């Protein structure tokens, strides 16, 4: 994979050079190429994830799930996507039109951008930024704004309440999430994703930071609004949460962002704690996918086995339990590094 | 990267930052004003990136967009006419406000003109992050600690204020 990308890069640079174009054309071309690659990856990934969710949930509940379209319903999501594309794009009369229209894209864009710093394999990363982990957490916070805007602009009480709950939850769980990642950053001594993977060449960080890993997984579950933290979209109370009024393509954008986010937090967990793409025998890209999907499956098991928390339980859990735990972990990590 | 791209994007980011700031001032809908503020924050982050301060840019987005702006939008949504989309801002005390703003602008301009900033040292090529951390915990330790104390004070103050309401 790395070799292939290098060959492609050289070919492209040679092409631009021989055409006598300035060097920024090369960079621009690389950017477009990366965007197309990430876009295609996310599209295929989400189609697969939706099918997987339905299958896992069905089997946990002793059902079959989709069976008719393709082998074990494998292309069911494709059919659903086509159906969704044909749907009328309704807009509520009382909505705030510009914000209503922009919000779905605001939800999707940061997720795509975040994939820029995910190391898929040895050298298979769009840009290994110096501030990699910080960039990830910073860019994914924009999601909250999209959810608030969407919920508010819809002009419906259900979506507004959903947006509210979502914002409160995401902001609260953001804090332990970032703090749990800090322990890893301290051990690796760098925020570069590549360097963090490099630092785990012998022992995975989950061995040194089991507490941080637990805090990260819990907070990440909350960040992607999965049960037991799915109060923002509690069906019985809110119909569907912040996206009630959305239909057609715009609804699909929110949906896409949600599933892509689920993979994103799993991929981050795999990179920060489980050694990223490193592993014996198999190629790195495969290891990366295996580890990420292991976390995805974990999140799915959570979703279909735990009941939902109440709002006050949710908040006190984040601030009174997870946050102190993350601080204790940070302190212990600092002490150990300072002493030994 | 060629020079004109760099300069062009710098001015573009600066223009967007100003545009966002003007939006905050002149948009009548409070929620829209909040979103405009986010645009401005983003453009400032872009300026930081162009100036080689990636860490500052990341923190700018994380803190200002992810926390402060979200809090502002939250507060807007908590205002009385919750579900109404006609949350309006009004212009009050125009004359004193303009006077204060002009005075502030004057002071800022004076400082800018008087100040002789040292020419920026060449950016450390290896990892500016290490350098930043080193400086924060050695040369600038005192200001760093003073600021954290100040923030702690603000935090405690906010809690005290919030609790007073509860006791009543």
Short mmCIF file of C-alpha atoms in Angstrom, two decimals:
data_model
loop_
_atom_site.label_atom_id
_atom_site.label_comp_id
_atom_site.label_asym_id
_atom_site.label_seq_id
_atom_site.Cartn_x
_atom_site.Cartn_y
_atom_site.Cartn_z
CA UNK A 1 0.00 0.00 0.00
CA UNK A 2 2.78 2.41 0.98
CA UNK A 3 4.76 1.40 -2.11
CA UNK A 4 1.69 1.92 -4.30
CA UNK A 5 1.09 5.39 -2.89
CA UNK A 6 4.76 6.30 -3.40
CA UNK A 7 4.64 5.16 -7.01
CA UNK A 8 1.44 7.13 -7.58
CA UNK A 9 2.94 10.20 -5.93
CA UNK A 10 6.10 10.03 -8.00
CA UNK A 11 4.11 9.54 -11.19
CA UNK A 12 1.94 12.54 -10.40
CA UNK A 13 4.89 14.77 -9.46
CA UNK A 14 6.64 13.70 -12.69
CA UNK A 15 3.52 14.45 -14.72
CA UNK A 16 3.15 17.94 -13.23
CA UNK A 17 6.87 18.57 -13.63
CA UNK A 18 6.93 17.53 -17.28
CA UNK A 19 3.87 19.67 -18.02
CA UNK A 20 5.77 22.67 -16.67
CA UNK A 21 3.19 23.50 -14.00
CA UNK A 22 4.18 25.12 -10.68
CA UNK A 23 4.75 22.92 -7.62
CA UNK A 24 1.53 23.90 -5.87
CA UNK A 25 -0.38 21.98 -8.53
CA UNK A 26 1.26 18.82 -7.17
CA UNK A 27 0.04 19.60 -3.66
CA UNK A 28 -3.42 20.47 -4.92
CA UNK A 29 -3.62 17.21 -6.87
CA UNK A 30 -2.53 15.23 -3.82
CA UNK A 31 -5.19 16.96 -1.75
CA UNK A 32 -7.93 16.15 -4.26
CA UNK A 33 -6.72 12.55 -4.50
CA UNK A 34 -6.74 12.16 -0.71
CA UNK A 35 -10.22 13.69 -0.47
CA UNK A 36 -11.59 11.29 -3.10
CA UNK A 37 -9.93 8.32 -1.40
CA UNK A 38 -11.27 9.24 2.05
CA UNK A 39 -14.72 9.99 0.64
CA UNK A 40 -14.90 6.61 -1.09
CA UNK A 41 -13.59 4.85 2.02
CA UNK A 42 -16.23 6.50 4.22
CA UNK A 43 -19.04 5.71 1.79
CA UNK A 44 -18.19 2.00 1.60
CA UNK A 45 -17.46 1.87 5.32
CA UNK A 46 -20.80 3.37 6.31
CA UNK A 47 -22.74 1.05 4.00
CA UNK A 48 -20.99 -1.87 5.65
CA UNK A 49 -21.39 -0.50 9.19
CA UNK A 50 -25.13 0.01 8.83
CA UNK A 51 -25.52 -3.57 7.61
CA UNK A 52 -23.30 -4.80 10.43
CA UNK A 53 -25.31 -2.87 13.05
CA UNK A 54 -28.53 -4.38 11.82
CA UNK A 55 -27.09 -7.87 11.72
CA UNK A 56 -25.46 -7.67 15.16
CA UNK A 57 -28.56 -6.19 16.75
CA UNK A 58 -30.72 -8.83 15.10
CA UNK A 59 -28.58 -11.73 16.25
CA UNK A 60 -28.37 -10.39 19.79
CA UNK A 61 -32.17 -10.30 19.80
CA UNK A 62 -32.40 -13.77 18.22
CA UNK A 63 -33.60 -12.46 14.86
CA UNK A 64 -32.06 -12.74 11.42
CA UNK A 65 -32.06 -9.10 10.38
CA UNK A 66 -32.02 -8.25 6.67
CA UNK A 67 -31.92 -11.46 4.61
CA UNK A 68 -33.57 -10.77 1.25
CA UNK A 69 -31.34 -8.43 -0.73
CA UNK A 70 -28.12 -10.23 -1.54
CA UNK A 71 -26.26 -12.80 0.54
CA UNK A 72 -27.60 -12.43 4.11
CA UNK A 73 -28.92 -9.02 3.12
CA UNK A 74 -25.47 -7.77 2.18
CA UNK A 75 -26.68 -5.16 -0.30
CA UNK A 76 -29.72 -4.15 1.73
CA UNK A 77 -28.06 -0.84 2.69
CA UNK A 78 -27.33 -0.05 -0.95
CA UNK A 79 -31.01 -0.48 -1.75
CA UNK A 80 -31.91 1.68 1.25
CA UNK A 81 -29.49 4.36 0.13
CA UNK A 82 -31.09 4.49 -3.33
CA UNK A 83 -34.49 4.74 -1.71
CA UNK A 84 -33.28 7.59 0.49
CA UNK A 85 -31.93 9.44 -2.55
CA UNK A 86 -35.33 9.40 -4.22
CA UNK A 87 -37.12 10.79 -1.17
CA UNK A 88 -38.62 14.23 -1.27
CA UNK A 89 -36.52 16.75 0.59
CA UNK A 90 -39.07 18.30 2.92
CA UNK A 91 -38.38 21.46 4.84
CA UNK A 92 -40.55 22.51 7.78
CA UNK A 93 -42.30 25.87 7.29
CA UNK A 94 -41.17 27.27 10.64
CA UNK A 95 -37.54 26.33 10.21
CA UNK A 96 -34.63 28.70 9.99
CA UNK A 97 -33.84 27.97 6.38
CA UNK A 98 -30.12 28.79 5.97
CA UNK A 99 -29.07 27.14 9.23
CA UNK A 100 -31.35 24.18 8.57
CA UNK A 101 -29.71 23.61 5.21
CA UNK A 102 -26.12 24.03 6.35
CA UNK A 103 -26.28 21.92 9.52
CA UNK A 104 -26.10 18.45 7.88
CA UNK A 105 -22.95 19.41 5.99
CA UNK A 106 -21.48 20.92 9.12
CA UNK A 107 -22.02 17.54 10.75
CA UNK A 108 -20.40 15.56 7.98
CA UNK A 109 -17.44 17.76 7.03
CA UNK A 110 -15.44 17.55 10.30
CA UNK A 111 -15.68 13.76 10.26
CA UNK A 112 -14.15 13.63 6.79
CA UNK A 113 -11.44 16.11 7.77
CA UNK A 114 -10.60 14.09 10.87
CA UNK A 115 -9.65 11.10 8.69
CA UNK A 116 -6.71 13.15 7.43
CA UNK A 117 -4.59 12.24 10.47
CA UNK A 118 -5.67 8.60 10.85
CA UNK A 119 -2.76 6.23 10.14
CA UNK A 120 -4.27 3.40 8.11
CA UNK A 121 -0.95 1.64 7.75
CA UNK A 122 2.78 2.16 7.51
CA UNK A 123 2.99 5.53 5.80
CA UNK A 124 -0.64 5.36 4.71
CA UNK A 125 -1.71 8.64 6.26
CA UNK A 126 -2.71 11.81 4.48
CA UNK A 127 -0.74 14.15 6.74
CA UNK A 128 1.06 13.15 9.91
CA UNK A 129 0.52 16.50 11.64
CA UNK A 130 2.61 17.56 14.60
CA UNK A 131 -0.55 18.20 16.55
CA UNK A 132 -2.29 15.03 15.33
CA UNK A 133 -4.29 14.07 18.42
CA UNK A 134 -5.15 17.68 19.24
CA UNK A 135 -6.28 18.22 15.65
CA UNK A 136 -8.57 15.20 15.89
CA UNK A 137 -10.26 16.30 19.09
CA UNK A 138 -10.49 19.91 17.96
CA UNK A 139 -12.04 19.14 14.60
CA UNK A 140 -14.59 16.68 15.97
CA UNK A 141 -15.97 19.27 18.41
CA UNK A 142 -17.56 21.00 15.41
CA UNK A 143 -20.04 18.15 15.36
CA UNK A 144 -21.67 19.58 18.48
CA UNK A 145 -22.34 22.86 16.71
CA UNK A 146 -23.93 21.04 13.80
CA UNK A 147 -26.22 19.14 16.15
CA UNK A 148 -27.25 22.25 18.10
CA UNK A 149 -27.83 24.19 14.88
CA UNK A 150 -29.83 21.38 13.31
CA UNK A 151 -31.94 20.91 16.42
CA UNK A 152 -32.56 24.61 16.84
CA UNK A 153 -33.19 25.45 13.20
CA UNK A 154 -35.80 22.73 12.77
CA UNK A 155 -38.24 24.72 14.90
CA UNK A 156 -39.61 21.61 16.55
CA UNK A 157 -39.60 20.95 20.28
CA UNK A 158 -38.40 17.38 19.85
CA UNK A 159 -35.42 18.31 17.78
CA UNK A 160 -34.63 21.24 20.05
CA UNK A 161 -34.65 19.03 23.13
CA UNK A 162 -32.57 16.46 21.29
CA UNK A 163 -30.06 19.11 20.30
CA UNK A 164 -29.92 20.35 23.87
CA UNK A 165 -29.28 16.98 25.40
CA UNK A 166 -26.76 16.16 22.76
CA UNK A 167 -24.79 19.34 23.31
CA UNK A 168 -24.76 18.91 27.09
CA UNK A 169 -23.62 15.31 26.74
CA UNK A 170 -20.97 15.90 24.10
CA UNK A 171 -19.43 18.82 25.96
CA UNK A 172 -19.35 16.89 29.23
CA UNK A 173 -17.80 13.73 27.83
CA UNK A 174 -15.31 15.62 25.70
CA UNK A 175 -13.34 16.44 28.87
CA UNK A 176 -12.63 12.88 30.11
CA UNK A 177 -12.09 11.81 26.49
CA UNK A 178 -9.27 14.30 25.93
CA UNK A 179 -7.81 13.68 29.39
CA UNK A 180 -7.66 9.93 28.81
CA UNK A 181 -5.78 10.51 25.57
CA UNK A 182 -3.30 12.76 27.42
CA UNK A 183 -1.85 9.77 29.26
CA UNK A 184 -0.95 8.18 25.94
CA UNK A 185 0.53 11.43 24.67
CA UNK A 186 2.70 11.65 27.78
CA UNK A 187 3.99 8.11 27.28
CA UNK A 188 4.67 8.61 23.59
CA UNK A 189 6.05 12.09 24.12
CA UNK A 190 4.38 13.29 20.95
CA UNK A 191 1.00 14.19 19.53
CA UNK A 192 1.93 12.82 16.13
CA UNK A 193 -0.18 9.80 15.25
CA UNK A 194 2.79 8.18 13.54
CA UNK A 195 5.01 8.65 16.58
CA UNK A 196 2.33 7.23 18.88
CA UNK A 197 2.09 4.08 16.77
CA UNK A 198 5.89 3.93 16.66
CA UNK A 199 6.09 4.11 20.46
CA UNK A 200 3.93 0.99 20.71
CA UNK A 201 6.19 -1.17 18.60
CA UNK A 202 6.92 -3.41 21.63
CA UNK A 203 4.04 -3.05 24.10
CA UNK A 204 0.58 -1.68 23.39
CA UNK A 205 -0.34 1.33 25.48
CA UNK A 206 -3.43 -0.45 26.75
CA UNK A 207 -1.05 -2.43 28.97
CA UNK A 208 0.35 0.75 30.55
CA UNK A 209 -2.90 2.68 30.49
CA UNK A 210 -5.78 0.28 31.17
CA UNK A 211 -7.66 2.93 33.13
CA UNK A 212 -7.30 5.50 30.37
CA UNK A 213 -8.48 2.92 27.84
CA UNK A 214 -11.62 2.21 29.89
CA UNK A 215 -12.32 5.94 30.30
CA UNK A 216 -11.72 6.50 26.60
CA UNK A 217 -14.09 3.75 25.49
CA UNK A 218 -16.84 4.93 27.83
CA UNK A 219 -16.47 8.57 26.86
CA UNK A 220 -16.25 7.66 23.17
CA UNK A 221 -19.48 5.70 23.43
CA UNK A 222 -21.08 8.83 24.80
CA UNK A 223 -19.48 10.98 22.13
CA UNK A 224 -21.14 9.00 19.35
CA UNK A 225 -24.51 8.90 21.15
CA UNK A 226 -24.64 5.13 21.49
CA UNK A 227 -26.67 3.37 24.17
CA UNK A 228 -26.28 3.53 27.19
CA UNK A 229 -25.67 7.18 26.34
CA UNK A 230 -28.25 7.70 23.61
CA UNK A 231 -30.47 10.12 25.50
CA UNK A 232 -30.15 12.69 22.68
CA UNK A 233 -32.11 10.36 20.45
CA UNK A 234 -34.23 8.48 22.98
CA UNK A 235 -36.94 7.19 20.66
CA UNK A 236 -39.62 6.87 23.31
CA UNK A 237 -39.30 10.48 24.40
CA UNK A 238 -38.02 12.41 21.41
CA UNK A 239 -39.08 10.45 18.33
CA UNK A 240 -35.54 10.64 16.92
CA UNK A 241 -33.75 13.58 18.51
CA UNK A 242 -32.15 16.52 16.74
CA UNK A 243 -32.74 15.11 13.24
CA UNK A 244 -36.53 14.53 13.45
CA UNK A 245 -37.39 17.14 10.85
CA UNK A 246 -34.76 16.10 8.35
CA UNK A 247 -35.53 13.91 5.38
CA UNK A 248 -33.92 12.60 2.22
CA UNK A 249 -30.31 13.49 1.55
CA UNK A 250 -29.96 15.81 4.52
CA UNK A 251 -31.04 13.09 6.90
CA UNK A 252 -28.59 10.79 5.15
CA UNK A 253 -25.79 13.27 5.85
CA UNK A 254 -26.46 13.18 9.60
CA UNK A 255 -26.70 9.43 9.48
CA UNK A 256 -23.49 9.14 7.50
CA UNK A 257 -21.69 11.39 9.95
CA UNK A 258 -22.92 9.35 12.89
CA UNK A 259 -21.67 6.04 11.55
CA UNK A 260 -18.42 7.49 10.25
CA UNK A 261 -17.89 8.97 13.71
CA UNK A 262 -18.41 5.59 15.29
CA UNK A 263 -15.63 4.18 13.15
CA UNK A 264 -13.50 7.25 13.79
CA UNK A 265 -13.53 6.92 17.59
CA UNK A 266 -12.80 3.20 17.21
CA UNK A 267 -9.90 3.91 14.88
CA UNK A 268 -8.53 6.46 17.35
CA UNK A 269 -8.82 3.91 20.16
CA UNK A 270 -7.00 1.33 18.03
CA UNK A 271 -4.24 3.82 17.24
CA UNK A 272 -3.80 5.27 20.71
CA UNK A 273 -4.14 2.10 22.77
CA UNK A 274 -3.94 -1.01 20.61
CA UNK A 275 -0.79 -0.34 18.64
CA UNK A 276 -2.43 1.06 15.51
CA UNK A 277 -1.48 -0.75 12.33
CA UNK A 278 1.30 -2.75 13.96
CA UNK A 279 0.93 -6.51 14.08
CA UNK A 280 2.63 -9.70 12.97
CA UNK A 281 2.27 -11.49 9.59
CA UNK A 282 -0.66 -9.60 8.14
CA UNK A 283 -0.24 -6.28 6.33
CA UNK A 284 -0.63 -3.16 8.51
CA UNK A 285 -3.80 -1.92 6.84
CA UNK A 286 -5.52 -5.19 7.68
CA UNK A 287 -4.39 -5.04 11.31
CA UNK A 288 -5.68 -1.50 11.53
CA UNK A 289 -9.09 -2.55 10.24
CA UNK A 290 -9.22 -5.63 12.49
CA UNK A 291 -8.45 -3.60 15.61
CA UNK A 292 -10.82 -0.79 14.69
CA UNK A 293 -13.65 -3.17 13.97
CA UNK A 294 -13.02 -4.99 17.26
CA UNK A 295 -13.78 -1.70 19.03
CA UNK A 296 -16.75 -1.06 16.73
CA UNK A 297 -18.17 -4.45 17.68
CA UNK A 298 -17.59 -3.65 21.35
CA UNK A 299 -19.61 -0.44 20.94
CA UNK A 300 -22.35 -2.42 19.19
CA UNK A 301 -22.49 -4.97 22.01
CA UNK A 302 -22.82 -2.09 24.48
CA UNK A 303 -25.63 -0.70 22.43
CA UNK A 304 -27.74 -3.82 22.40
CA UNK A 305 -27.10 -5.07 25.91
CA UNK A 306 -27.29 -2.04 28.22
CA UNK A 307 -30.34 0.02 29.16
CA UNK A 308 -30.28 3.78 28.78
CA UNK A 309 -29.09 6.10 31.55
CA UNK A 310 -31.19 8.94 32.93
CA UNK A 311 -30.07 12.50 32.16
CA UNK A 312 -28.94 13.28 35.71
CA UNK A 313 -27.13 9.94 36.01
CA UNK A 314 -25.40 10.69 32.72
CA UNK A 315 -24.12 14.07 33.89
CA UNK A 316 -23.02 13.01 37.35
CA UNK A 317 -21.29 9.96 35.89
CA UNK A 318 -19.22 12.15 33.57
CA UNK A 319 -18.29 14.86 36.05
CA UNK A 320 -18.11 12.97 39.34
CA UNK A 321 -16.73 9.63 38.23
CA UNK A 322 -15.05 9.65 34.81
CA UNK A 323 -13.34 13.01 35.19
CA UNK A 324 -11.69 12.29 38.58
CA UNK A 325 -10.69 8.88 37.25
CA UNK A 326 -9.04 10.48 34.23
CA UNK A 327 -7.21 12.93 36.50
CA UNK A 328 -5.97 10.15 38.77
CA UNK A 329 -4.69 8.31 35.72
CA UNK A 330 -2.93 11.45 34.47
CA UNK A 331 -1.32 12.04 37.86
CA UNK A 332 -0.18 8.43 38.18
CA UNK A 333 1.27 8.48 34.66
CA UNK A 334 3.14 11.69 35.39
CA UNK A 335 4.53 10.29 38.65
CA UNK A 336 5.69 7.09 37.02
CA UNK A 337 7.36 8.95 34.17
CA UNK A 338 9.04 11.36 36.60
CA UNK A 339 10.28 8.60 38.94
CA UNK A 340 11.28 5.97 36.48
CA UNK B 1 4.52 26.70 -1.39
CA UNK B 2 4.78 29.80 -3.50
CA UNK B 3 4.67 33.19 -1.88
CA UNK B 4 1.47 34.53 -3.36
CA UNK B 5 -0.56 31.58 -2.16
CA UNK B 6 0.68 32.15 1.36
CA UNK B 7 0.00 35.89 1.30
CA UNK B 8 -3.32 35.40 -0.45
CA UNK B 9 -4.58 32.86 2.05
CA UNK B 10 -3.40 35.05 4.91
CA UNK B 11 -5.47 37.97 3.68
CA UNK B 12 -8.40 35.70 2.87
CA UNK B 13 -8.39 34.30 6.40
CA UNK B 14 -8.09 37.79 7.86
CA UNK B 15 -11.01 38.96 5.73
CA UNK B 16 -13.16 36.02 6.84
CA UNK B 17 -12.29 36.74 10.48
CA UNK B 18 -13.40 40.35 10.05
CA UNK B 19 -16.52 39.26 8.18
CA UNK B 20 -17.45 36.95 11.03
CA UNK B 21 -16.86 39.71 13.55
CA UNK B 22 -19.07 42.10 11.57
CA UNK B 23 -21.70 39.39 11.42
CA UNK B 24 -21.68 39.18 15.21
CA UNK B 25 -22.21 42.94 15.35
CA UNK B 26 -24.87 43.37 12.72
CA UNK B 27 -26.88 40.15 12.53
CA UNK B 28 -30.20 40.66 14.27
CA UNK B 29 -30.79 37.03 15.10
CA UNK B 30 -28.79 36.03 18.17
CA UNK B 31 -28.28 32.45 17.01
CA UNK B 32 -26.96 33.60 13.65
CA UNK B 33 -24.64 36.00 15.45
CA UNK B 34 -23.31 33.06 17.46
CA UNK B 35 -22.64 31.04 14.31
CA UNK B 36 -20.93 34.06 12.80
CA UNK B 37 -18.68 34.22 15.86
CA UNK B 38 -17.68 30.61 15.18
CA UNK B 39 -16.72 31.55 11.63
CA UNK B 40 -14.52 34.30 13.01
CA UNK B 41 -12.85 31.92 15.49
CA UNK B 42 -12.12 29.52 12.67
CA UNK B 43 -10.53 32.17 10.53
CA UNK B 44 -8.32 33.18 13.45
CA UNK B 45 -7.27 29.53 13.79
CA UNK B 46 -6.37 29.59 10.10
CA UNK B 47 -4.25 32.69 10.72
CA UNK B 48 -2.42 30.84 13.49
CA UNK B 49 -1.70 27.96 11.13
CA UNK B 50 -0.33 30.34 8.52
CA UNK B 51 1.90 31.92 11.17
CA UNK B 52 3.33 28.51 12.04
CA UNK B 53 1.56 28.20 15.39
CA UNK B 54 -0.30 24.93 14.77
CA UNK B 55 -0.66 24.13 18.44
CA UNK B 56 -2.32 27.46 19.10
CA UNK B 57 -4.65 26.84 16.16
CA UNK B 58 -5.68 23.45 17.53
CA UNK B 59 -6.30 24.89 20.97
CA UNK B 60 -8.19 27.82 19.44
CA UNK B 61 -10.61 25.44 17.73
CA UNK B 62 -10.87 23.10 20.73
CA UNK B 63 -11.49 25.81 23.34
CA UNK B 64 -13.11 28.66 21.46
CA UNK B 65 -15.22 26.75 18.95
CA UNK B 66 -15.71 23.56 20.90
CA UNK B 67 -16.40 25.02 24.32
CA UNK B 68 -16.97 28.77 24.40
CA UNK B 69 -19.03 29.09 21.23
CA UNK B 70 -21.08 26.03 22.15
CA UNK B 71 -21.73 27.57 25.56
CA UNK B 72 -22.85 30.81 23.91
CA UNK B 73 -25.24 28.96 21.57
CA UNK B 74 -26.48 27.03 24.57
CA UNK B 75 -27.18 30.23 26.47
CA UNK B 76 -28.99 31.66 23.45
CA UNK B 77 -31.18 28.58 23.26
CA UNK B 78 -31.95 28.87 26.98
CA UNK B 79 -33.34 32.37 26.58
CA UNK B 80 -37.01 32.93 27.14
CA UNK B 81 -38.53 32.55 23.76
CA UNK B 82 -36.92 29.21 23.35
CA UNK B 83 -38.52 27.80 20.27
CA UNK B 84 -39.05 31.11 18.54
CA UNK B 85 -36.68 31.79 15.72
CA UNK B 86 -37.05 35.51 16.26
CA UNK B 87 -34.56 35.90 19.03
CA UNK B 88 -33.54 39.47 18.28
CA UNK B 89 -30.79 41.73 19.47
CA UNK B 90 -31.52 45.37 20.12
CA UNK B 91 -29.37 48.43 19.98
CA UNK B 92 -29.24 50.20 23.30
CA UNK B 93 -27.07 53.01 24.61
CA UNK B 94 -25.58 53.62 21.19
CA UNK B 95 -23.61 56.78 21.98
CA UNK B 96 -21.73 55.56 25.07
CA UNK B 97 -21.04 52.24 23.36
CA UNK B 98 -19.52 53.96 20.35
CA UNK B 99 -17.43 56.21 22.61
CA UNK B 100 -16.08 53.25 24.59
CA UNK B 101 -15.36 51.31 21.40
CA UNK B 102 -13.54 54.25 19.85
CA UNK B 103 -11.53 54.78 23.02
CA UNK B 104 -10.53 51.13 23.10
CA UNK B 105 -9.59 51.21 19.42
CA UNK B 106 -7.51 54.33 20.07
CA UNK B 107 -5.61 52.73 22.93
CA UNK B 108 -5.03 49.56 20.91
CA UNK B 109 -3.78 51.58 17.95
CA UNK B 110 -1.45 53.60 20.20
CA UNK B 111 0.02 50.45 21.70
CA UNK B 112 0.43 48.87 18.28
CA UNK B 113 2.24 51.93 16.95
CA UNK B 114 4.51 52.28 20.00
CA UNK B 115 5.32 48.63 20.31
CA UNK B 116 8.48 47.45 18.66
CA UNK B 117 7.97 43.75 18.29
CA UNK B 118 11.17 41.77 17.88
CA UNK B 119 11.45 40.23 14.46
CA UNK B 120 10.15 36.69 14.58
CA UNK B 121 12.92 34.20 15.08
CA UNK B 122 13.18 31.46 12.49
CA UNK B 123 10.66 28.76 13.30
CA UNK B 124 12.22 25.73 14.93
CA UNK B 125 12.09 23.08 12.28
CA UNK B 126 12.04 19.95 14.40
CA UNK B 127 9.08 20.14 16.74
CA UNK B 128 7.79 23.50 17.90
CA UNK B 129 5.63 21.67 20.43
CA UNK B 130 8.58 20.50 22.52
CA UNK B 131 9.99 23.99 22.54
CA UNK B 132 6.66 25.46 23.59
CA UNK B 133 6.30 23.00 26.46
CA UNK B 134 9.91 23.64 27.55
CA UNK B 135 9.37 27.42 27.60
CA UNK B 136 6.03 27.21 29.38
CA UNK B 137 7.54 25.23 32.25
CA UNK B 138 10.78 27.19 32.55
CA UNK B 139 10.96 30.80 31.32
CA UNK B 140 7.26 31.51 31.45
CA UNK B 141 6.42 29.39 34.49
CA UNK B 142 5.29 32.31 36.64
CA UNK B 143 2.85 33.87 34.14
CA UNK B 144 1.55 30.38 33.37
CA UNK B 145 0.84 29.67 37.03
CA UNK B 146 -0.65 33.12 37.61
CA UNK B 147 -3.06 32.62 34.73
CA UNK B 148 -4.09 29.20 36.01
CA UNK B 149 -4.71 30.72 39.47
CA UNK B 150 -6.82 33.42 37.85
CA UNK B 151 -8.87 30.82 36.02
CA UNK B 152 -9.26 28.82 39.22
CA UNK B 153 -10.53 31.97 40.93
CA UNK B 154 -13.03 32.55 38.15
CA UNK B 155 -14.15 28.94 38.43
CA UNK B 156 -14.72 29.15 42.18
CA UNK B 157 -16.44 32.51 41.74
CA UNK B 158 -18.81 31.07 39.17
CA UNK B 159 -19.70 28.19 41.47
CA UNK B 160 -20.30 30.56 44.39
CA UNK B 161 -22.56 32.74 42.25
CA UNK B 162 -24.50 29.73 41.00
CA UNK B 163 -24.96 28.34 44.49
CA UNK B 164 -26.27 31.62 45.90
CA UNK B 165 -29.21 31.36 43.59
CA UNK B 166 -29.92 27.87 44.86
CA UNK B 167 -30.05 28.82 48.53
CA UNK B 168 -32.66 31.52 48.05
#
